[in-house]
Tab-separated table of C-alpha atoms and ligand atoms in Angstrom:
chain	number	residue	atom	x	y	z
B	26	MET	CA	24.178	42.480	-81.410
B	27	ASN	CA	20.878	42.448	-79.534
B	28	ILE	CA	21.151	44.918	-76.590
B	29	PHE	CA	20.210	42.266	-73.999
B	30	GLU	CA	22.996	39.979	-75.206
B	31	MET	CA	25.434	42.933	-75.137
B	32	ALA	CA	24.365	43.811	-71.592
B	33	LYS	CA	25.191	40.292	-70.470
B	34	ILE	CA	28.853	40.486	-71.602
B	35	PRO	CA	30.199	42.054	-68.365
B	36	MET	CA	27.887	39.788	-66.362
B	37	ASN	CA	29.452	36.783	-68.079
B	38	GLN	CA	32.929	38.153	-67.300
B	39	ALA	CA	31.865	38.381	-63.654
B	40	ILE	CA	30.471	34.826	-63.725
B	41	ALA	CA	33.820	33.566	-65.027
B	42	ALA	CA	35.904	35.605	-62.559
B	43	MET	CA	33.918	34.525	-59.491
B	44	GLN	CA	33.200	31.012	-60.807
B	45	LEU	CA	29.478	31.434	-60.144
B	46	ASP	CA	27.342	28.348	-59.812
B	47	PRO	CA	26.090	27.551	-63.365
B	48	GLY	CA	22.528	27.108	-62.068
B	49	ALA	CA	22.487	30.623	-60.607
B	50	ALA	CA	24.020	32.002	-63.817
B	51	ALA	CA	21.301	30.315	-65.901
B	52	VAL	CA	18.507	31.753	-63.733
B	53	ILE	CA	19.902	35.291	-63.962
B	54	ALA	CA	20.351	35.100	-67.749
B	55	VAL	CA	16.583	35.342	-68.419
B	56	PRO	CA	13.762	37.528	-67.037
B	57	GLU	CA	11.222	35.800	-64.776
B	58	ARG	CA	8.297	37.125	-66.837
B	59	THR	CA	7.573	39.703	-69.529
B	60	LEU	CA	4.103	40.976	-70.347
B	61	GLU	CA	3.222	42.642	-73.665
B	62	VAL	CA	-0.029	44.605	-73.713
B	63	SER	CA	-2.066	46.439	-76.322
B	64	ILE	CA	-3.440	49.756	-75.097
B	65	PRO	CA	-6.373	51.282	-77.004
B	66	VAL	CA	-6.775	55.037	-76.512
B	67	LYS	CA	-9.569	57.289	-77.773
B	68	MET	CA	-7.732	60.236	-79.321
B	69	ASP	CA	-8.922	63.848	-79.234
B	70	ASP	CA	-10.009	63.673	-82.906
B	71	GLY	CA	-12.405	60.795	-82.133
B	72	SER	CA	-10.217	58.051	-83.636
B	73	THR	CA	-8.869	55.076	-81.640
B	74	ARG	CA	-5.139	54.337	-81.582
B	75	VAL	CA	-3.692	51.123	-80.212
B	76	PHE	CA	-0.318	51.482	-78.456
B	77	THR	CA	2.013	48.656	-77.405
B	78	GLY	CA	3.377	48.473	-73.852
B	79	TYR	CA	5.525	46.112	-71.814
B	80	ARG	CA	6.388	45.226	-68.240
B	81	SER	CA	9.333	42.909	-67.757
B	82	GLN	CA	10.160	41.520	-64.305
B	83	HIS	CA	13.701	40.298	-64.461
B	84	SER	CA	13.986	39.045	-60.887
B	85	THR	CA	12.089	38.877	-57.611
B	86	VAL	CA	14.779	36.875	-55.824
B	87	LEU	CA	15.781	39.623	-53.374
B	88	GLY	CA	12.369	41.298	-53.057
B	89	PRO	CA	9.538	42.801	-55.100
B	90	ALA	CA	10.531	43.822	-58.625
B	91	LYS	CA	11.411	47.526	-58.959
B	92	GLY	CA	11.918	49.721	-61.981
B	93	GLY	CA	10.683	52.638	-64.022
B	94	VAL	CA	8.327	53.042	-66.950
B	95	ARG	CA	9.667	54.661	-70.111
B	96	TYR	CA	7.614	56.423	-72.799
B	97	HIS	CA	9.608	56.559	-76.027
B	98	GLN	CA	9.149	55.783	-79.689
B	99	ASN	CA	12.144	53.385	-79.611
B	100	VAL	CA	10.947	51.250	-76.683
B	101	SER	CA	11.198	47.550	-77.550
B	102	ILE	CA	10.777	44.259	-75.757
B	103	ASP	CA	14.554	43.731	-75.772
B	104	GLU	CA	15.110	47.189	-74.305
B	105	VAL	CA	12.723	46.650	-71.373
B	106	LYS	CA	14.206	43.201	-70.700
B	107	THR	CA	17.686	44.733	-70.633
B	108	LEU	CA	16.664	47.641	-68.417
B	109	GLY	CA	14.918	45.203	-66.035
B	110	PHE	CA	18.088	43.104	-65.837
B	111	TRP	CA	20.129	46.227	-65.014
B	112	MET	CA	17.600	47.118	-62.284
B	113	THR	CA	18.048	43.708	-60.643
B	114	CYS	CA	21.813	44.197	-60.579
B	115	LYS	CA	21.567	47.860	-59.520
B	116	CYS	CA	19.292	47.077	-56.560
B	117	ALA	CA	21.549	44.200	-55.516
B	118	VAL	CA	24.696	46.385	-55.702
B	119	ALA	CA	22.996	49.090	-53.640
B	120	GLY	CA	21.967	46.510	-51.038
B	121	LEU	CA	18.221	47.146	-51.497
B	122	PRO	CA	15.569	44.491	-50.715
B	123	TYR	CA	14.307	44.571	-54.313
B	124	GLY	CA	14.432	42.663	-57.550
B	125	GLY	CA	14.407	44.381	-60.935
B	126	ALA	CA	11.816	45.300	-63.554
B	127	LYS	CA	11.167	47.832	-66.291
B	128	GLY	CA	8.185	48.926	-68.304
B	129	GLY	CA	7.644	50.973	-71.380
B	130	ILE	CA	5.200	52.160	-73.994
B	131	ILE	CA	6.101	52.704	-77.638
B	132	VAL	CA	5.042	56.329	-77.970
B	133	ASP	CA	6.477	59.779	-78.538
B	134	PRO	CA	4.641	61.555	-75.712
B	135	ALA	CA	5.313	64.949	-77.290
B	136	THR	CA	2.747	64.034	-79.981
B	137	LEU	CA	-0.068	63.506	-77.420
B	138	SER	CA	-2.317	66.035	-75.713
B	139	ALA	CA	-2.400	66.023	-71.894
B	140	ARG	CA	-5.756	64.223	-71.985
B	141	GLU	CA	-4.447	61.551	-74.389
B	142	LEU	CA	-1.337	61.064	-72.219
B	143	GLU	CA	-3.490	60.580	-69.124
B	144	ALA	CA	-5.793	58.130	-70.923
B	145	LEU	CA	-2.794	56.135	-72.207
B	146	THR	CA	-1.227	56.059	-68.734
B	147	ARG	CA	-4.411	54.880	-67.015
B	148	ALA	CA	-5.080	52.208	-69.664
B	149	TYR	CA	-1.485	50.905	-69.364
B	150	ILE	CA	-1.901	50.478	-65.586
B	151	THR	CA	-5.194	48.623	-66.072
B	152	LYS	CA	-3.442	46.236	-68.482
B	153	ILE	CA	-0.434	45.490	-66.241
B	154	ALA	CA	-2.402	45.577	-62.946
B	155	PRO	CA	-2.258	41.788	-62.362
B	156	LEU	CA	1.551	41.964	-62.138
B	157	ILE	CA	2.075	45.043	-59.970
B	158	GLY	CA	1.590	46.028	-56.319
B	159	GLU	CA	3.592	47.221	-53.310
B	160	LYS	CA	4.760	43.676	-52.505
B	161	LYS	CA	4.984	42.488	-56.140
B	162	ASP	CA	6.384	45.104	-58.498
B	163	ILE	CA	6.778	48.825	-57.846
B	164	PRO	CA	7.000	51.156	-60.903
B	165	ALA	CA	8.720	54.571	-61.010
B	166	PRO	CA	9.572	57.294	-63.554
B	167	ASP	CA	12.083	56.831	-66.371
B	168	MET	CA	12.637	58.660	-69.672
B	169	ASN	CA	9.672	60.956	-70.477
B	170	THR	CA	7.656	59.997	-67.400
B	171	ASN	CA	7.382	62.179	-64.294
B	172	GLY	CA	5.573	62.860	-61.021
B	173	GLN	CA	2.335	63.770	-62.814
B	174	ILE	CA	2.304	60.454	-64.666
B	175	MET	CA	3.097	58.593	-61.412
B	176	GLY	CA	0.106	60.402	-59.840
B	177	TRP	CA	-2.248	59.173	-62.600
B	178	MET	CA	-0.815	55.661	-62.252
B	179	MET	CA	-1.326	55.707	-58.475
B	180	ASP	CA	-4.880	56.970	-58.851
B	181	GLU	CA	-5.757	54.309	-61.431
B	182	TYR	CA	-4.216	51.491	-59.414
B	183	SER	CA	-5.992	52.705	-56.236
B	184	LYS	CA	-9.294	52.587	-58.156
B	185	ILE	CA	-8.582	49.015	-59.272
B	186	THR	CA	-7.767	47.749	-55.767
B	187	GLY	CA	-10.294	49.967	-53.974
B	188	GLN	CA	-7.747	51.314	-51.502
B	189	PHE	CA	-5.151	54.113	-51.206
B	190	GLU	CA	-1.992	52.691	-52.735
B	191	PRO	CA	0.965	55.083	-52.345
B	192	GLY	CA	3.439	52.213	-51.831
B	193	PHE	CA	2.758	50.705	-55.253
B	194	ILE	CA	4.707	53.419	-57.061
B	195	THR	CA	7.600	55.820	-56.376
B	196	GLY	CA	8.658	59.147	-57.848
B	197	LYS	CA	5.309	60.648	-56.783
B	198	ALA	CA	4.577	64.251	-55.890
B	199	LEU	CA	5.161	65.067	-52.221
B	200	CYS	CA	1.410	65.505	-51.598
B	201	LEU	CA	0.847	61.848	-52.622
B	202	GLY	CA	3.614	60.464	-50.412
B	203	GLY	CA	6.672	61.259	-52.518
B	204	SER	CA	10.019	61.576	-50.745
B	205	LEU	CA	11.955	64.753	-50.251
B	206	GLY	CA	15.213	64.508	-52.188
B	207	ARG	CA	13.870	62.120	-54.882
B	208	THR	CA	14.087	64.497	-57.870
B	209	ALA	CA	17.778	65.191	-57.310
B	210	ALA	CA	18.626	61.679	-56.106
B	211	THR	CA	20.042	60.089	-59.257
B	212	GLY	CA	22.243	63.089	-60.067
B	213	ARG	CA	23.312	63.391	-56.442
B	214	GLY	CA	24.297	59.715	-56.474
B	215	VAL	CA	26.310	60.087	-59.683
B	216	VAL	CA	28.283	62.836	-57.952
B	217	VAL	CA	28.692	60.848	-54.690
B	218	ALA	CA	30.200	58.048	-56.803
B	219	ALA	CA	32.359	60.433	-58.853
B	220	LEU	CA	33.694	62.085	-55.674
B	221	GLU	CA	34.720	58.669	-54.307
B	222	ALA	CA	36.524	57.972	-57.588
B	223	LEU	CA	38.283	61.361	-57.375
B	224	LYS	CA	39.358	60.511	-53.803
B	225	LEU	CA	40.840	57.200	-54.997
B	226	LYS	CA	42.796	59.076	-57.642
B	227	GLY	CA	43.940	61.736	-55.130
B	228	ILE	CA	42.262	64.595	-57.033
B	229	ALA	CA	40.632	67.379	-54.982
B	230	PRO	CA	37.140	68.330	-56.247
B	231	ASP	CA	38.172	71.972	-56.734
B	232	GLN	CA	40.945	70.807	-59.073
B	233	ALA	CA	38.498	68.780	-61.183
B	234	THR	CA	36.365	69.620	-64.212
B	235	ALA	CA	33.310	67.796	-65.531
B	236	ALA	CA	31.357	67.433	-68.771
B	237	VAL	CA	27.792	66.127	-68.605
B	238	GLN	CA	26.003	64.613	-71.600
B	239	GLY	CA	22.221	65.091	-71.337
B	240	PHE	CA	20.500	67.851	-69.391
B	241	GLY	CA	17.275	66.135	-68.313
B	242	ASN	CA	16.513	64.901	-64.815
B	243	VAL	CA	19.767	63.008	-64.297
B	244	GLY	CA	22.102	65.295	-66.247
B	245	SER	CA	20.884	68.611	-64.864
B	246	TRP	CA	21.063	67.390	-61.248
B	247	THR	CA	24.433	65.764	-61.833
B	248	ALA	CA	25.736	69.095	-63.124
B	249	LYS	CA	24.232	71.019	-60.186
B	250	MET	CA	25.598	68.563	-57.623
B	251	PHE	CA	29.069	68.768	-59.191
B	252	VAL	CA	28.996	72.539	-58.757
B	253	GLU	CA	27.661	72.180	-55.169
B	254	ASN	CA	30.742	70.027	-54.490
B	255	ASN	CA	33.173	72.508	-56.089
B	256	VAL	CA	33.718	70.590	-59.335
B	257	LYS	CA	33.702	72.974	-62.306
B	258	VAL	CA	31.177	71.954	-64.992
B	259	VAL	CA	32.544	73.098	-68.358
B	260	ALA	CA	30.061	71.454	-70.734
B	261	VAL	CA	26.508	70.084	-70.843
B	262	SER	CA	24.320	68.936	-73.724
B	263	ASP	CA	20.939	67.782	-74.886
B	264	VAL	CA	19.669	66.040	-77.990
B	265	LYS	CA	20.152	69.262	-80.034
B	266	GLY	CA	23.850	69.761	-79.193
B	267	ALA	CA	26.303	70.787	-76.484
B	268	ILE	CA	27.565	73.998	-74.875
B	269	TYR	CA	31.033	74.723	-73.482
B	270	CYS	CA	32.564	77.366	-71.220
B	271	ALA	CA	36.151	76.879	-69.993
B	272	GLU	CA	35.543	79.098	-66.939
B	273	GLY	CA	32.601	76.947	-65.853
B	274	LEU	CA	28.947	77.176	-66.929
B	275	ASN	CA	26.434	79.319	-65.086
B	276	LEU	CA	23.925	76.504	-64.579
B	277	ALA	CA	21.110	78.740	-63.329
B	278	ALA	CA	21.346	80.683	-66.593
B	279	VAL	CA	21.521	77.443	-68.621
B	280	GLU	CA	18.405	76.080	-66.899
B	281	ALA	CA	16.483	79.318	-67.399
B	282	TYR	CA	17.506	79.369	-71.080
B	283	GLN	CA	16.482	75.725	-71.538
B	284	LYS	CA	13.106	76.392	-69.920
B	285	GLU	CA	12.510	79.303	-72.288
B	286	THR	CA	13.747	77.733	-75.535
B	287	GLY	CA	13.554	73.956	-74.977
B	288	SER	CA	17.312	73.477	-75.400
B	289	VAL	CA	20.613	74.415	-73.758
B	290	VAL	CA	22.131	75.230	-77.158
B	291	GLY	CA	22.617	78.948	-77.749
B	292	CYS	CA	22.759	79.953	-74.064
B	293	GLN	CA	24.564	83.300	-73.759
B	294	GLY	CA	28.244	83.190	-72.779
B	295	THR	CA	28.751	79.628	-74.047
B	296	LYS	CA	30.316	78.128	-77.144
B	297	THR	CA	28.218	75.641	-79.116
B	298	ILE	CA	29.924	72.295	-79.699
B	299	THR	CA	28.622	68.889	-80.793
B	300	ASN	CA	27.766	65.980	-78.508
B	301	ALA	CA	30.718	64.126	-80.062
B	302	GLU	CA	33.049	66.995	-79.102
B	303	LEU	CA	31.653	67.004	-75.537
B	304	LEU	CA	32.461	63.316	-75.124
B	305	ALA	CA	36.048	63.984	-76.248
B	306	LEU	CA	36.748	66.979	-73.971
B	307	GLU	CA	39.840	66.878	-71.773
B	308	VAL	CA	38.027	66.910	-68.425
B	309	THR	CA	38.558	65.060	-65.155
B	310	VAL	CA	35.082	63.496	-65.125
B	311	LEU	CA	32.813	62.683	-68.036
B	312	ALA	CA	29.229	61.907	-66.986
B	313	PRO	CA	27.105	60.418	-69.788
B	314	CYS	CA	23.556	61.083	-68.531
B	315	ALA	CA	21.469	60.899	-71.722
B	316	MET	CA	20.812	57.385	-72.965
B	317	GLU	CA	22.324	54.020	-73.806
B	318	LEU	CA	25.071	53.216	-76.362
B	319	GLN	CA	26.780	56.647	-76.422
B	320	LEU	CA	30.386	55.482	-75.881
B	321	THR	CA	31.250	52.867	-78.494
B	322	LYS	CA	34.304	51.503	-80.300
B	323	ASP	CA	33.929	54.391	-82.770
B	324	ASN	CA	34.473	57.188	-80.238
B	325	ALA	CA	36.083	55.528	-77.173
B	326	ASP	CA	39.587	56.309	-78.379
B	327	ALA	CA	38.762	60.014	-78.492
B	328	VAL	CA	37.701	60.133	-74.814
B	329	ARG	CA	40.232	62.076	-72.722
B	330	ALA	CA	38.490	62.071	-69.320
B	331	GLN	CA	40.222	60.373	-66.375
B	332	ILE	CA	36.960	59.155	-64.846
B	333	ILE	CA	33.637	58.221	-66.441
B	334	ALA	CA	30.640	58.284	-64.075
B	335	GLU	CA	27.654	56.733	-65.829
B	336	GLY	CA	24.380	58.515	-65.053
B	337	ALA	CA	22.548	56.920	-67.977
B	338	ASN	CA	21.797	53.219	-68.170
B	339	GLY	CA	24.115	51.369	-70.542
B	340	PRO	CA	25.928	54.358	-72.111
B	341	THR	CA	29.107	52.308	-72.743
B	342	THR	CA	29.422	49.262	-75.015
B	343	PRO	CA	31.736	46.357	-74.086
B	344	ASP	CA	34.081	47.364	-76.979
B	345	ALA	CA	34.420	50.837	-75.490
B	346	ASP	CA	35.016	49.362	-72.016
B	347	ALA	CA	38.006	47.461	-73.399
B	348	VAL	CA	39.429	50.705	-74.812
B	349	PHE	CA	38.897	52.504	-71.473
B	350	ASP	CA	40.620	49.669	-69.593
B	351	ALA	CA	43.581	49.899	-71.969
B	352	LYS	CA	43.761	53.680	-71.547
B	353	GLY	CA	43.477	53.455	-67.736
B	354	ILE	CA	40.196	55.398	-67.612
B	355	PHE	CA	38.359	54.656	-64.357
B	356	VAL	CA	34.720	53.844	-65.174
B	357	VAL	CA	32.130	54.004	-62.396
B	358	PRO	CA	29.474	51.779	-64.008
B	359	ASP	CA	25.786	52.615	-64.328
B	360	ILE	CA	24.570	49.906	-61.948
B	361	LEU	CA	26.642	51.591	-59.223
B	362	ALA	CA	26.740	55.276	-60.223
B	363	ASN	CA	23.067	55.826	-61.048
B	364	GLY	CA	21.676	53.753	-58.176
B	365	GLY	CA	20.812	56.914	-56.219
B	366	GLY	CA	17.394	57.187	-57.844
B	367	VAL	CA	16.260	53.716	-56.856
B	368	THR	CA	17.858	54.108	-53.430
B	369	VAL	CA	15.678	57.140	-52.675
B	370	SER	CA	12.723	55.369	-54.330
B	371	TYR	CA	13.310	52.655	-51.738
B	372	PHE	CA	13.253	55.332	-49.012
B	373	GLU	CA	9.977	56.640	-50.482
B	374	TRP	CA	8.466	53.132	-50.362
B	375	VAL	CA	9.636	52.641	-46.761
B	376	GLN	CA	8.107	56.002	-45.784
B	377	ASN	CA	4.847	55.044	-47.552
B	378	LEU	CA	4.657	51.689	-45.757
B	379	TYR	CA	5.214	53.438	-42.399
B	380	ARG	CA	3.130	56.546	-43.229
B	381	TYR	CA	5.979	58.496	-41.586
B	382	PHE	CA	8.176	60.945	-43.461
B	383	TRP	CA	11.814	61.966	-43.193
B	384	THR	CA	13.434	65.365	-43.644
B	385	GLU	CA	15.437	66.061	-46.812
B	386	ALA	CA	18.628	66.125	-44.738
B	387	GLU	CA	17.858	62.604	-43.438
B	388	VAL	CA	17.242	61.339	-46.979
B	389	ILE	CA	20.481	62.862	-48.300
B	390	GLU	CA	22.501	61.508	-45.379
B	391	LYS	CA	21.104	57.964	-45.730
B	392	GLN	CA	21.574	58.002	-49.517
B	393	THR	CA	25.155	59.222	-49.285
B	394	VAL	CA	26.114	56.592	-46.688
B	395	MET	CA	24.525	53.747	-48.722
B	396	MET	CA	26.149	54.821	-51.974
B	397	GLN	CA	29.608	55.297	-50.469
B	398	LYS	CA	29.321	51.810	-48.931
B	399	ALA	CA	28.290	50.332	-52.296
B	400	PHE	CA	31.167	52.116	-54.054
B	401	HIS	CA	33.729	50.666	-51.645
B	402	GLU	CA	32.246	47.149	-51.770
B	403	VAL	CA	32.555	47.244	-55.559
B	404	HIS	CA	36.055	48.688	-55.416
B	405	GLU	CA	37.128	45.940	-52.985
B	406	ALA	CA	35.758	43.294	-55.378
B	407	SER	CA	37.627	44.997	-58.219
B	408	VAL	CA	40.903	44.720	-56.291
B	409	LYS	CA	40.203	41.176	-55.068
B	410	TYR	CA	39.306	39.760	-58.496
B	411	GLN	CA	41.584	42.064	-60.529
B	412	VAL	CA	38.722	43.243	-62.735
B	413	ASN	CA	37.381	46.649	-63.720
B	414	MET	CA	34.651	48.369	-61.683
B	415	ARG	CA	31.863	47.228	-64.034
B	416	VAL	CA	32.729	43.545	-63.755
B	417	ALA	CA	33.262	44.036	-60.002
B	418	ALA	CA	29.777	45.547	-59.640
B	419	TYR	CA	28.320	42.447	-61.324
B	420	ILE	CA	30.363	40.241	-58.988
B	421	VAL	CA	28.828	42.008	-55.963
B	422	ALA	CA	25.300	41.793	-57.431
B	423	LEU	CA	25.553	38.177	-58.584
B	424	GLY	CA	27.042	37.097	-55.268
B	425	ARG	CA	24.018	38.497	-53.408
B	426	LEU	CA	21.532	37.021	-55.867
B	427	ALA	CA	23.193	33.598	-55.857
B	428	GLU	CA	23.261	33.451	-52.052
B	429	ALA	CA	19.540	34.263	-51.837
B	430	MET	CA	18.699	31.778	-54.603
B	431	LYS	CA	20.592	29.045	-52.803
B	432	ILE	CA	18.839	29.695	-49.471
B	433	ARG	CA	15.441	29.944	-51.203
B	434	GLY	CA	16.137	26.637	-52.931
B	435	ILE	CA	15.864	28.075	-56.453
B	436	CYS	CA	19.184	26.574	-57.529
N	29	NAD	P1	15.315	62.803	-69.432
N	29	NAD	O1	14.366	62.497	-70.525
N	29	NAD	O2	14.884	63.685	-68.303
N	29	NAD	O3	16.659	63.459	-70.033
N	29	NAD	C1	17.387	62.925	-71.092
N	29	NAD	C2	18.323	64.015	-71.608
N	29	NAD	O4	19.185	63.455	-72.593
N	29	NAD	C3	17.614	65.188	-72.296
N	29	NAD	O5	18.322	66.381	-71.996
N	29	NAD	C4	17.759	64.864	-73.800
N	29	NAD	O6	17.705	66.012	-74.631
N	29	NAD	C5	19.135	64.249	-73.794
N	29	NAD	N1	19.414	63.370	-74.920
N	29	NAD	C6	18.602	62.431	-75.461
N	29	NAD	N2	19.232	61.846	-76.500
N	29	NAD	C7	20.448	62.423	-76.598
N	29	NAD	C8	21.567	62.246	-77.437
N	29	NAD	N3	21.532	61.357	-78.425
N	29	NAD	N4	22.665	63.009	-77.227
N	29	NAD	C9	22.693	63.902	-76.231
N	29	NAD	N5	21.685	64.122	-75.393
N	29	NAD	C10	20.583	63.386	-75.577
N	29	NAD	O7	15.798	61.378	-68.890
N	29	NAD	P2	16.492	61.049	-67.499
N	29	NAD	O8	15.453	60.622	-66.519
N	29	NAD	O9	17.431	62.145	-67.163
N	29	NAD	O10	17.298	59.710	-67.888
N	29	NAD	C11	18.531	59.760	-68.588
N	29	NAD	C12	19.211	58.409	-68.492
N	29	NAD	O11	19.403	58.081	-67.114
N	29	NAD	C13	18.443	57.222	-69.085
N	29	NAD	O12	19.391	56.289	-69.559
N	29	NAD	C14	17.715	56.638	-67.860
N	29	NAD	O13	17.373	55.270	-68.047
N	29	NAD	C15	18.812	56.813	-66.826
N	29	NAD	N6	18.362	56.811	-65.434
N	29	NAD	C16	17.420	57.684	-64.994
N	29	NAD	C17	17.072	57.700	-63.645
N	29	NAD	C18	16.108	58.708	-63.086
N	29	NAD	O14	15.931	58.746	-61.859
N	29	NAD	N7	15.494	59.567	-63.909
N	29	NAD	C19	17.654	56.786	-62.769
N	29	NAD	C20	18.630	55.913	-63.252
N	29	NAD	C21	18.991	55.946	-64.584
């Protein structure tokens, strides 16, 4: 099944449960606009390569579109449409004044030199410039993009408009108007959500264990925030494999080893296991923080965690959700659990618009309060409509979108 159609399954369950107005449901089922661009880049060897990029704005009903830009060889138009749809729902669940968007370029950035990467980035911004801006659509980092790339994007966009444009993009370096607390924000939010789920289940953090799939931005911060909150992290992984230590991993050592070798696998004092074995560990919390479609009908039965807190976007298929419901596994869905990144991106945008900056403690406090509120709003909807947390999160999001569409006269 096409990933966008699969992503809409829980949304359709929410539409049925809440008996959403069919007009609102029809509007939400399709992105507002999707742009495909060709991006010619002069390579270091003198040749010219033409890359394909996208920017899909799923919704601007609740505010300017918001969402990251992904550089990956598997980027596709369906993927960016799906990720943009998830951003709309994520922002609505978090209570942010934003719609949703996503962008991407079909490229393996590891094959480019730094100069080629910069040229590609600048050319992409030139091509999508008519769609973006601080009141229109605000990009951010996603897989394989970072603060350096956001800096090039900001510089290019500022050249195009002829003015300093920090508010057009988030995830920037601090010296360009980035927010304190942004790098850790998604992982911190995953842990805020997981701690609320532990509370509901009456499990003290120091009695809990966690396994984290993926050790990039989201996974590594999720692991560190678990440890900061006294949850023992027994396993982490990356694309090359997973590592396990029953006594709890020494994350500083794992990070240092990863920096030196490019992978967590082989870190001293740990046992090497596979990613499949990590997903099946008997832990309190499993946090898939790598990529989409990791928990499927083929491996859902093997999962023994009590709680799944989704750091990645779309790690669980609808088939796997049904298995988790049957097994009584409490899933904190992506559009709730990984909303910490966009929440602090929102804080960055607010600080840029005001040209006034907050302390890290203020950012963390505001993020924590917003995410706890979102968690409980979703949980209340789950109890009210007798649905799982994923369907409940869509009920909260769709309710907010439908109300705004009605008042705007869209449907
Ligand atoms: P990243 O590139 O920094 O890290 C991805 C990690 O996953 C790496 O450690 C990589 O080795 C690992 N990985 C990739 N494929 C794997 C596989 N098949 N099995 C196991 N590990 C694998 O990316 P990120 O920014 O951490 O994003 C991870 C996920 O979180 C994505 O789904 C992204 O859309 C989502 N997300 C990111 C943010 C953010 O702020 N960065 C916010 C919300 C959601």
